[in-house]
XYZ file of C-alpha atoms in Angstrom:
581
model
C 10.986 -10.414 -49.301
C 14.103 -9.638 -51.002
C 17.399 -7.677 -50.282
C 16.435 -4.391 -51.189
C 12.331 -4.758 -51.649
C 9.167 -6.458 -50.492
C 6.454 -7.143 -52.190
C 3.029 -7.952 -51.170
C 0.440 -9.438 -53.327
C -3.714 -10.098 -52.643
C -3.719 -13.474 -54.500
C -7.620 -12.759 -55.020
C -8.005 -9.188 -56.212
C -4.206 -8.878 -58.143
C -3.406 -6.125 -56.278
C -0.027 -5.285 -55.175
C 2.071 -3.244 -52.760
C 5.655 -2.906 -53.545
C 8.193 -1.645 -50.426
C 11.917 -0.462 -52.188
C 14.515 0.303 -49.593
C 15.964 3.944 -50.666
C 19.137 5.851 -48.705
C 16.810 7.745 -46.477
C 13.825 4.989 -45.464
C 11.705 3.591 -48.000
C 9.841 4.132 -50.734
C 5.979 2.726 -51.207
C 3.830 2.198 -54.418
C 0.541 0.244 -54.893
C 0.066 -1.190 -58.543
C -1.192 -4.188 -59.773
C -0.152 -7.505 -60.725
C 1.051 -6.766 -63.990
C 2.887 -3.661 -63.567
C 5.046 -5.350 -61.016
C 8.805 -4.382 -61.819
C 11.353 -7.038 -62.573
C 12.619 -8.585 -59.943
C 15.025 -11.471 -59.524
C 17.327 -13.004 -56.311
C 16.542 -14.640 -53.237
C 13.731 -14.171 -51.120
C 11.681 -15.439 -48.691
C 7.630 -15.967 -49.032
C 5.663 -15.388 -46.029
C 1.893 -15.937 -46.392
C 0.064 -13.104 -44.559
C -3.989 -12.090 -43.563
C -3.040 -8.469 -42.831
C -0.716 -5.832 -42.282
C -0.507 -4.298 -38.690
C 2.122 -1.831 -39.173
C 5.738 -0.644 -39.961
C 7.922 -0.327 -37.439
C 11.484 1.446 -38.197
C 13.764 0.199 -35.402
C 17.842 0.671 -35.339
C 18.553 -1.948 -38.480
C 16.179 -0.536 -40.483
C 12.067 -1.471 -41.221
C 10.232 -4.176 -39.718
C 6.634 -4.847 -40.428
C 4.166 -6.777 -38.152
C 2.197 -8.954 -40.239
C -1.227 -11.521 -39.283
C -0.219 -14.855 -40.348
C -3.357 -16.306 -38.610
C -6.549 -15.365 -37.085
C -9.863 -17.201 -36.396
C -13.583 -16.040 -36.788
C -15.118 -14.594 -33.910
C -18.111 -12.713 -35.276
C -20.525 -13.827 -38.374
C -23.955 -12.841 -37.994
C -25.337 -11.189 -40.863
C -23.360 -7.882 -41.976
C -20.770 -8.254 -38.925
C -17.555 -9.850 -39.523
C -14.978 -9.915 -37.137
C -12.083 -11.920 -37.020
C -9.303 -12.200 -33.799
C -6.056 -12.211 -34.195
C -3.515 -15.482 -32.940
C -0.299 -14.706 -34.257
C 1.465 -11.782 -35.714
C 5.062 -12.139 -37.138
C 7.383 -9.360 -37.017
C 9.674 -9.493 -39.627
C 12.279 -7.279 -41.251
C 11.331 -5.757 -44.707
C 15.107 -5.743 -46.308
C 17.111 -9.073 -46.076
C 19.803 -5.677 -45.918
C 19.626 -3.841 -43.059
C 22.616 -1.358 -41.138
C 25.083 -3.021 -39.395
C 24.925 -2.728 -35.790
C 27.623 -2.213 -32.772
C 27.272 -4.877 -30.258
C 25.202 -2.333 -27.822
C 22.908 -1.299 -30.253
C 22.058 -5.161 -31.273
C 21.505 -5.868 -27.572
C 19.022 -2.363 -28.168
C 17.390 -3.724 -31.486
C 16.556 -6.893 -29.915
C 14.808 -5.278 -26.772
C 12.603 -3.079 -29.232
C 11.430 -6.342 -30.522
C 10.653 -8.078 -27.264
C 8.970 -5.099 -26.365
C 6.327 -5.220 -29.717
C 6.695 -8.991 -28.936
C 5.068 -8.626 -25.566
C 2.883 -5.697 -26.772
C 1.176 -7.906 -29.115
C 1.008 -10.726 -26.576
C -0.407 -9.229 -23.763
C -3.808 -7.807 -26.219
C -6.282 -9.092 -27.737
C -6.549 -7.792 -31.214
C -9.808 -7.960 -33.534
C -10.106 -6.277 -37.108
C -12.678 -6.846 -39.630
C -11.997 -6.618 -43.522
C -15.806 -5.985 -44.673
C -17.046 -3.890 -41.748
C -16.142 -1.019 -39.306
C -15.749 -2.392 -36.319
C -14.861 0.807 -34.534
C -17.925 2.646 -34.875
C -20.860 1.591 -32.653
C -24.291 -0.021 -34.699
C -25.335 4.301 -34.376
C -22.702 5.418 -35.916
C -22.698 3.148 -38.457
C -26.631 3.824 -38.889
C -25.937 7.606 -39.427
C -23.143 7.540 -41.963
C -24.383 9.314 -44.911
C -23.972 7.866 -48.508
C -20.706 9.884 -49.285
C -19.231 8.142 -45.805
C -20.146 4.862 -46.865
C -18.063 5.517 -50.075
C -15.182 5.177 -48.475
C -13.016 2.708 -47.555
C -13.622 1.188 -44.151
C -10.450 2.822 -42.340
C -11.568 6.484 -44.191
C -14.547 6.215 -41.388
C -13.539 4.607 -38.943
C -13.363 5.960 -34.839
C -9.835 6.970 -34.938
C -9.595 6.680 -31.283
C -10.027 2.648 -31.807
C -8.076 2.888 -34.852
C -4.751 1.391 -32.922
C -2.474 1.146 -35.665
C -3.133 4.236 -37.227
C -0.178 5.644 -36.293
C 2.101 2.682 -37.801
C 0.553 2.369 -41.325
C 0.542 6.318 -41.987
C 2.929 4.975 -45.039
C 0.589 2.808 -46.439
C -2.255 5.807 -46.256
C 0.127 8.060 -47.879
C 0.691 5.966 -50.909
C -3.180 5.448 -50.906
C -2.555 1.703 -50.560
C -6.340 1.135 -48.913
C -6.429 -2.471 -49.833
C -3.801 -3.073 -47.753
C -4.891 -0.636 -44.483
C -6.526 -2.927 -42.007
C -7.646 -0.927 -38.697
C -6.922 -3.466 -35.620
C -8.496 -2.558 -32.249
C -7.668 -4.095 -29.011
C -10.798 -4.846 -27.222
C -13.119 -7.371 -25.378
C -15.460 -8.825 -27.322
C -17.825 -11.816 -26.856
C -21.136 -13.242 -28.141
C -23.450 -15.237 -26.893
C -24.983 -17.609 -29.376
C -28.792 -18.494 -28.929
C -29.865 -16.802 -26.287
C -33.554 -17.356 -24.795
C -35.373 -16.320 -22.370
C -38.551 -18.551 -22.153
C -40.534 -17.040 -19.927
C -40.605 -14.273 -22.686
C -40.676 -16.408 -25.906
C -37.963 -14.497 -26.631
C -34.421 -15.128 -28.716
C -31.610 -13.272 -29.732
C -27.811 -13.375 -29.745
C -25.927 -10.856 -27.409
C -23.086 -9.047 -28.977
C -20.693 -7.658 -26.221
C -17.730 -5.225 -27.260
C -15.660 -3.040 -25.225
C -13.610 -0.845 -27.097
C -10.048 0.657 -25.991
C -8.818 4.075 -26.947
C -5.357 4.384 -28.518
C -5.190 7.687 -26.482
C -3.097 7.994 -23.765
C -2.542 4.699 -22.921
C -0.942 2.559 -21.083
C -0.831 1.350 -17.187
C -2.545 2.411 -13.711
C -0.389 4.297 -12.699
C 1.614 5.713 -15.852
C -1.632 7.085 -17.261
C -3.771 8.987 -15.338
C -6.404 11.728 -15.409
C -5.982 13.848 -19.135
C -3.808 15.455 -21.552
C -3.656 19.121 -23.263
C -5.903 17.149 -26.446
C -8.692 16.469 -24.156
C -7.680 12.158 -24.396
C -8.122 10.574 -20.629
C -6.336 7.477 -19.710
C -8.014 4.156 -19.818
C -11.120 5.103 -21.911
C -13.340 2.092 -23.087
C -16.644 2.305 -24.734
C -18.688 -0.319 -23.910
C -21.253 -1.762 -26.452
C -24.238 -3.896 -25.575
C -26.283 -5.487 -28.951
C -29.164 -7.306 -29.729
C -29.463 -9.166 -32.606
C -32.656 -10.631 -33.637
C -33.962 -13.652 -35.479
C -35.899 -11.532 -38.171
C -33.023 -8.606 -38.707
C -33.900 -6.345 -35.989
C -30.841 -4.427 -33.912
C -30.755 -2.912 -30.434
C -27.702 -1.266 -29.003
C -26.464 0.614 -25.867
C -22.992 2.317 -25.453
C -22.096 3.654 -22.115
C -18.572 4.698 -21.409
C -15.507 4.876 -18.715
C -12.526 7.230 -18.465
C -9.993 8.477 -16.027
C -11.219 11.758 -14.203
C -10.949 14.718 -16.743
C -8.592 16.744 -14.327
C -4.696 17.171 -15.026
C -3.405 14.756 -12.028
C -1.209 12.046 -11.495
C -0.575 9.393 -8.944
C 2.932 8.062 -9.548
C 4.330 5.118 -7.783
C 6.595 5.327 -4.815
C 6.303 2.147 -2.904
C 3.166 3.189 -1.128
C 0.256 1.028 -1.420
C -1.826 3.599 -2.345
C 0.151 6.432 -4.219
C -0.417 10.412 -3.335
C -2.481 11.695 -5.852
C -1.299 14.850 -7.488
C -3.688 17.605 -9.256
C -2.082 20.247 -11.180
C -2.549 23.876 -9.235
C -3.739 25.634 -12.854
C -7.526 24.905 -12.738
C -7.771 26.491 -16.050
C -5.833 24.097 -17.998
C -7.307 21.346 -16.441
C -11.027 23.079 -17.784
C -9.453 23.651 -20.992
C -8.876 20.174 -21.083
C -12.335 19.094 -19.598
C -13.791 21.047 -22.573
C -12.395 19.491 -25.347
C -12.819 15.990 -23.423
C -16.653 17.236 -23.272
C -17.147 18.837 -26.568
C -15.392 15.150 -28.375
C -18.058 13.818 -25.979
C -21.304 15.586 -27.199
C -19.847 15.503 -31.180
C -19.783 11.830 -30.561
C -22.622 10.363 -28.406
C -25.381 13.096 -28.558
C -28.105 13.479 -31.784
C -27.971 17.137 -32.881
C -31.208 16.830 -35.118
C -33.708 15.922 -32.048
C -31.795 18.943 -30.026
C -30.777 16.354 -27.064
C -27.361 16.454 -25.611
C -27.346 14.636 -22.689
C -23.817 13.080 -21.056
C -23.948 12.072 -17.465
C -20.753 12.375 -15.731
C -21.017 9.130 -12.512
C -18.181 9.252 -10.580
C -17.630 6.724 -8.076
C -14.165 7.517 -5.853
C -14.231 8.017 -2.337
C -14.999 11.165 -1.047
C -12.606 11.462 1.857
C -8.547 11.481 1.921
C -6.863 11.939 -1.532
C -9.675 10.486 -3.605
C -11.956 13.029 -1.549
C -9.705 15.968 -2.894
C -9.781 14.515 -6.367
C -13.529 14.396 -6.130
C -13.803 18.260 -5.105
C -11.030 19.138 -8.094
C -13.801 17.433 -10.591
C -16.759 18.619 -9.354
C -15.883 22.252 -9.528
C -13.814 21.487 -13.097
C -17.880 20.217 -14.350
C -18.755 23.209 -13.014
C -16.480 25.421 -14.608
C -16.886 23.749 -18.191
C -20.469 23.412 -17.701
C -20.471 27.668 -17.509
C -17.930 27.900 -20.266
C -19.886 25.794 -22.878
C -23.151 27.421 -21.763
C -21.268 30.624 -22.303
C -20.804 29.784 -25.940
C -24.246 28.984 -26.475
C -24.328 25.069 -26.265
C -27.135 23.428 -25.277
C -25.702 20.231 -23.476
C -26.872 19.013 -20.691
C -24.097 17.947 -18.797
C -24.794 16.176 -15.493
C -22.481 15.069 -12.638
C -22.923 13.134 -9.695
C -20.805 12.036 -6.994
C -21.293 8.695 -5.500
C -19.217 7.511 -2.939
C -19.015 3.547 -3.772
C -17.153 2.480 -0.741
C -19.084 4.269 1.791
C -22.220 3.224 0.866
C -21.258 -0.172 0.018
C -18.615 -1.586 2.007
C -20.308 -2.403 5.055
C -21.789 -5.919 5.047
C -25.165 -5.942 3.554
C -25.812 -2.651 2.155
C -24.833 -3.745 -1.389
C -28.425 -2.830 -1.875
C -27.574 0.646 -1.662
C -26.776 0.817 -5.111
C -30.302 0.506 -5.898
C -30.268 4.358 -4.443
C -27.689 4.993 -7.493
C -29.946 3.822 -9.891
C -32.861 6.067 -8.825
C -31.130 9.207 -8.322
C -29.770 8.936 -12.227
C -32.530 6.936 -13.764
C -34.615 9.829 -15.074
C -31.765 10.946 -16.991
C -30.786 6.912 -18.065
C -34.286 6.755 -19.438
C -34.278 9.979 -21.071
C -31.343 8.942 -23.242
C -33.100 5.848 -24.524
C -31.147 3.310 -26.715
C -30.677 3.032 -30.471
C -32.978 0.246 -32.427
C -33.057 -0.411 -35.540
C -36.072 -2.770 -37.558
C -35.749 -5.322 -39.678
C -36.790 -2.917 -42.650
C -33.667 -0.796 -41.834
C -35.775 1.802 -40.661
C -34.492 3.376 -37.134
C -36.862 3.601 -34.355
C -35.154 4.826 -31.599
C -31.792 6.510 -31.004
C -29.768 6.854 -28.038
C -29.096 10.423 -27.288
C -26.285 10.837 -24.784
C -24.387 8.156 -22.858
C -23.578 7.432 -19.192
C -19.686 8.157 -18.219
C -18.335 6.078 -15.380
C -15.551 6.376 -13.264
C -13.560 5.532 -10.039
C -9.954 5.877 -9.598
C -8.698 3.126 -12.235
C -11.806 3.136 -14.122
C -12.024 -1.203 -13.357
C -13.738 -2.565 -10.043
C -16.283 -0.040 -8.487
C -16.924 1.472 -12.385
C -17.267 -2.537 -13.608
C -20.273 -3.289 -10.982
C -21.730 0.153 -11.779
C -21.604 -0.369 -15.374
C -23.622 -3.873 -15.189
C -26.016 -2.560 -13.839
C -26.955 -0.047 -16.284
C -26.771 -2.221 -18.987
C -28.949 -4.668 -17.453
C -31.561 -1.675 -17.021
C -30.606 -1.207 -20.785
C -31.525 -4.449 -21.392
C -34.947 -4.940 -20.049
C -35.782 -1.511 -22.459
C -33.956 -3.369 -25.437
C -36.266 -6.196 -24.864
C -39.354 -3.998 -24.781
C -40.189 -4.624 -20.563
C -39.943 -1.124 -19.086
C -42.659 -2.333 -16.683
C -39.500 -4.305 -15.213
C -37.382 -1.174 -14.322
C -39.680 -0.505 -11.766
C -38.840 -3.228 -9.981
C -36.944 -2.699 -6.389
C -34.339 -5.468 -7.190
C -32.305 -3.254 -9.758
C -29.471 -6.099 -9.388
C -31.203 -8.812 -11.142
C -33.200 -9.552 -13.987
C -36.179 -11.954 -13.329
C -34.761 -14.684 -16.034
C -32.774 -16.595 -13.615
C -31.095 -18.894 -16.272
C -30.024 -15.639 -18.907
C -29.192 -14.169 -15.782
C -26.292 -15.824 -15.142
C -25.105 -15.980 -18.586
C -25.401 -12.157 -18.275
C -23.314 -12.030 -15.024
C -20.518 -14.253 -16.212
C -19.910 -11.947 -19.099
C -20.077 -9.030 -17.123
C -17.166 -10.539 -15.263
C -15.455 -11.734 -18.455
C -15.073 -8.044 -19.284
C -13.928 -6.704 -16.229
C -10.856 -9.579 -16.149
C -9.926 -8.330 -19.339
C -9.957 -4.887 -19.058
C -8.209 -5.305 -14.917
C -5.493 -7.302 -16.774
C -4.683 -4.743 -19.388
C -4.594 -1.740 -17.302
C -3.189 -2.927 -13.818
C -2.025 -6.200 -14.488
C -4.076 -8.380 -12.350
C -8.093 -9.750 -12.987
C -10.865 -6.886 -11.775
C -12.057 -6.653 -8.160
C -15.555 -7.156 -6.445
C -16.296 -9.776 -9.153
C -18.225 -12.072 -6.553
C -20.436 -9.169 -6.426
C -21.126 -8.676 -10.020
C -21.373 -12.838 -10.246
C -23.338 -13.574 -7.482
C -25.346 -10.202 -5.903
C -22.987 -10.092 -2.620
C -19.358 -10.244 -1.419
C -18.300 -14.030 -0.604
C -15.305 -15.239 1.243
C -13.713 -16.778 -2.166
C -14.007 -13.244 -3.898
C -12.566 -11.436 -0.788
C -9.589 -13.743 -0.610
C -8.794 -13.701 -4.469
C -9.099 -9.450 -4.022
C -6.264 -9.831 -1.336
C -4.311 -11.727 -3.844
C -4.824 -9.300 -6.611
C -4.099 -6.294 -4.808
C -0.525 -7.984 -3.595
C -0.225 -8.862 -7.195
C -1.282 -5.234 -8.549
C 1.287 -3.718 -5.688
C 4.587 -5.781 -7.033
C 3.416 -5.656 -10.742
C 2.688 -1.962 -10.996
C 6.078 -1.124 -8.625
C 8.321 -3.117 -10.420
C 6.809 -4.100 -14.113
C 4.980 -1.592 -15.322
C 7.477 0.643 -16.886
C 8.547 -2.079 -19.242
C 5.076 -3.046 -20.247
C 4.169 1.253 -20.565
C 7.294 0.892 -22.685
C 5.866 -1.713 -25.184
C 2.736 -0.488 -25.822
C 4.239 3.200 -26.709
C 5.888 1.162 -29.138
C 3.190 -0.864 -30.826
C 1.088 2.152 -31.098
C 3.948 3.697 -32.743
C 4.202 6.666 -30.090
C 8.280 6.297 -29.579
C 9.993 5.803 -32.628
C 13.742 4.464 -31.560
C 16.827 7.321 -32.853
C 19.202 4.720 -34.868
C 22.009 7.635 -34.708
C 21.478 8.167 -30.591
C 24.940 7.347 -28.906
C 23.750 6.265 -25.647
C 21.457 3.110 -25.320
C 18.292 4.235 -23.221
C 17.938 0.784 -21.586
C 21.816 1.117 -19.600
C 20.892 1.154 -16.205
C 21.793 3.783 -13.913
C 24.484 3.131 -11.330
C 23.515 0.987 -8.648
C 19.805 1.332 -9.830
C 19.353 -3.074 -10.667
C 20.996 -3.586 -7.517
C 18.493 -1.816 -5.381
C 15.552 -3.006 -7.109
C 16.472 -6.740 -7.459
C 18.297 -6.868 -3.793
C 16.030 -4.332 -1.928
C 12.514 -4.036 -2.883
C 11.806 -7.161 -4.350
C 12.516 -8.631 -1.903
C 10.328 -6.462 0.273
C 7.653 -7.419 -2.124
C 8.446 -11.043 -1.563
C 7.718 -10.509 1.745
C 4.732 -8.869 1.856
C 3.275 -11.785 -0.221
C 4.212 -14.188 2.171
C 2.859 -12.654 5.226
C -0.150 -11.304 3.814
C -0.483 -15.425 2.637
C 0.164 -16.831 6.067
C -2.343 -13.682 7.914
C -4.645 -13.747 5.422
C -4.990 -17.111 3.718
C -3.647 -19.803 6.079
C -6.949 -20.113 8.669
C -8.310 -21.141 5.684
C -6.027 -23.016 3.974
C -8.189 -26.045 4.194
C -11.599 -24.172 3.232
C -9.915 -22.911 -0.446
C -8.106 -26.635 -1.114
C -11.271 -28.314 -0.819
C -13.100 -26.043 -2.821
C -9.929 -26.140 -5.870
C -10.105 -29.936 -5.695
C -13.343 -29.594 -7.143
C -13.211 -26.949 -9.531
C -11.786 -26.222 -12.699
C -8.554 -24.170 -12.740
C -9.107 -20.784 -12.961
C -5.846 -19.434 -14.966
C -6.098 -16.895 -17.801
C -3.620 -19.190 -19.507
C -5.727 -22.182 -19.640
C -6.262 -23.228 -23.161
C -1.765 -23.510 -22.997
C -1.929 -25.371 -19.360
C -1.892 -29.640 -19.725
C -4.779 -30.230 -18.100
């Protein structure tokens, strides 16, 4: 990096992208190694694995650069790597001169990326797409696969699309890297014995860059069809002899225009927008980028199964009614037009039917009211020959009200129907115990990294690990699980209150959604008058409060219970590979 330019060179390939600072921004050119320009003066080398983005802030450019990542993923074609540290760095050892506000500006912008970056787990892949499911990737047609990876990839995963729109511009596609922030795990080695039967179980849960951002910033949809919190969820089989199984179910806020923001109420009113047209103008799109997606054309089967989950009394029970008759409404319109998708919706009222002791069984009612429709959309499979024998055609939608807890359970137990057909024992999905699979040793392999993915995806979205995790774990509530839910939902009250808008703040700048105005006069983080002094003096300390009385009612009778069970446990922190042990 030098005063006026940057240069980055691929030591292996010789190709080169040169960044020149002009009087309006700067000015981009890919070239190779030889037809680098002259260049002489100081500069600083930084060795880099990828580029995340550009970022102009007040000074002038920054870019956010991998310096080091680890393998996650190498099993035959799939490659994925995760990122552990990205360096943001400025591209011009000359940038503007700064007033003392606007320094005390710049320097927030980067905290915020700072904490953006920290607070997701990032995975990219520089030899395959890891945005598009093992279908999509199966149905790309020759011209497709011509392209370079980011050309094709699912631009709703495609998270820093937005921030390397120079580098696609100057046609620079060595250097365009899509990152995704997801959960992702893999189980090595998997066997289930009783079966003679081993594979390795690829788990990804995909995040769309579309409206994003926390509980209760982002709710319900926008005018482009996006809903908040939308994650596709990807369950794969890979096989010792080359063989491939997948099933992709999904989860999104409730395709309604509404909104639920906070106002020191536990639970927030929810708000729904009066014009039921827009909101079915909005459903459609949200349905028609479902059916373009998820269903197969050629075989005439266009199945999506909306499963929604809230309550269906109080608030959630008028949200409930506002969705139903919004299916209803698109469901005419698209018919109208002549579509033939077969769009499903059924309301199931989680809480009701589950809450009371012992009736967690009940969701073995779910299963059989939507399981002709679960079976009818199949799974995608393909041989070791490359030849596809079976494609999934449609996909389960999930949701609650956040789209984490009730939608979590709900979701694990689909896939574990999944799984017994991507194993080949349909004879098993007969059985009456829909919450288990009859491998008790895979079984709670399966379970823990059901409730791997629900931590991660709770502690992007509302701050705090998921909900009803005992359940998904073990079959049943337990005392342990009830007591950390109490904690969780103190923690989710103070952190969504009173941190949220920071954190909604730094990941509308990673994504490159707010660009900061260098010639602004006023500083958008000044704080109103008297506004820090009611929120440091007066509500946190409300909050404070709360958590001490809720400990002291809640947690003290059993004070004794919970330390004798920690003394001989591992810690349970999210944190734990930086804790001394």
């Amino acid at each position: 990096m030098y005063d006026t330019r940057a240069v980055f060179e691929n030591s292996e390939s010789g190709n080169c992208l040169v960044v020149t600072q002009v009087k309006d921004g700067r000015d981009l050119k890919s070239c190779d190694r030889s037809q680098l320009p002259d260049i002489s003066g100081p500069c600083v080398s930084v060795p880099i694995e990828a580029i995340f983005g550009i970022y102009d802030l007040l000074s002038g450019s920054y870019v956010a650069v991998v310096v080091e990542s680890e393998p996650f993923v190498s099993s035959g074609t799939i490659n994925i790597r995760k990122v552990k540290k990205i360096l943001i760095l400025p591209l011009f050892r000359n940038g503007r001169l700064l007033s003392e506000q606007k320094q005390k500006d710049e320097n927030i912008y980067l905290n915020l990326l700072h904490q953006a970056f920290a607070n997701h787990s990032f995975f990219f892949s520089a030899t395959c797409d890891i945005t598009l499911s093992q279908q999509r990737q199966a149905m790309l047609s020759q011209n497709q696969l011509s392209k370079p990876i980011w050309a094709r990839a699912d631009d709703r995963f495609f998270w820093n699309h937005k921030v390397i729109e120079d580098l696609i511009a100057c046609e620079a596609d060595q250097w365009i890297v899509p990152f995704m922030s997801a959960f992702m795990d893999i189980k090595l080695g998997c066997e289930i014995a009783e079966e003679n039967v081993k594979f390795s179980l690829l788990f990804i849960s995909r995040r769309s860059r579309y409206r994003q951002g926390c509980r209760f910033t982002r709710r319900g949809i926008d005018e482009d069809g996006h809903v908040a919190n939308f994650v596709e969820t990807e369950q794969i089989l890979l096989f010792p002899d080359g063989k491939i199984t997948s099933y992709v179910q999904i989860r999104g806020s409730i395709p309604v225009h509404w909104s639920s923001p906070v106002h020191m109420k536990y639970d927030p009113v929810v708000q729904i927008n009066e014009d039921r047209n827009y909101s079915v103008d909005c459903c459609e799109k949200h349905v028609n980028s479902l059916v373009n997606v998820y269903s197969d054309n050629d075989i005439n089967c266009n199945s999506i199964l909306f499963l929604n989950l809230i309550d269906s009394k109080k608030d959630q029970g008028r949200l409930g009614v506002e969705f139903k008759e919004t299916i209803d409404a698109t469901q005419n319109r698209i018919k109208g037009n002549g579509s033939t998708t077969d769009l499903a919706y059924v309301w199931f009222d989680f809480h009701a039917e589950c809450k009371k002791k012992g009736k967690w069984n009940n969701l073995s009612k779910l299963v059989k009211q939507i399981d002709t429709k679960f079976r009818g959309q199949k799974f995608f499979c393909k041989l070791p020959s490359g030849i596809v024998s079976s494609w999934q055609c449609g996909v389960v939608r999930t949701n609650c009200m956040d789209n984490l807890d009730r939608t979590n359970v709900v979701q694990s137990l689909i896939a574990r129907r999944s799984l017994l057909m991507q194993l080949g024992k349909t004879d098993l999905l007969d059985s009456e115990d829909v919450m288990n699979t009859p491998w008790k040793k895979f079984e709670g392999l399966y379970k823990s990294l059901w409730v791997k993915n629900a931590d991660a995806l709770a502690l992007m979205y509302a701050g705090t690990g998921a909900l009803k995790v005992d359940f998904t774990l073990t079959g049943k509530r337990t005392f342990k699980g009830m007591y950390n839910d109490g904690v969780n939902a103190v923690m989710r009250y103070y952190i969504n209150n009173f941190t949220d808008g920071m954190k909604q703040d730094s990941i509308d700048m990673v994504l490159g959604n707010y660009k900061p105005d260098p010639q602004s006069p006023i500083s958008p983080f000044i704080p109103r008058p008297n506004q820090e002094t009611l929120a440091d003096n007066f509500i946190k300390a409300f909050v404070t409060m709360v958590g001490f009385f809720s400990f002291f009612l809640i947690g003290a009778p059993y004070f004794r219970l919970v330390s004798t069970w920690a003394t001989h446990s591992a810690p349970n922190c999210i944190c734990s590979s930086r804790c001394p042990p």
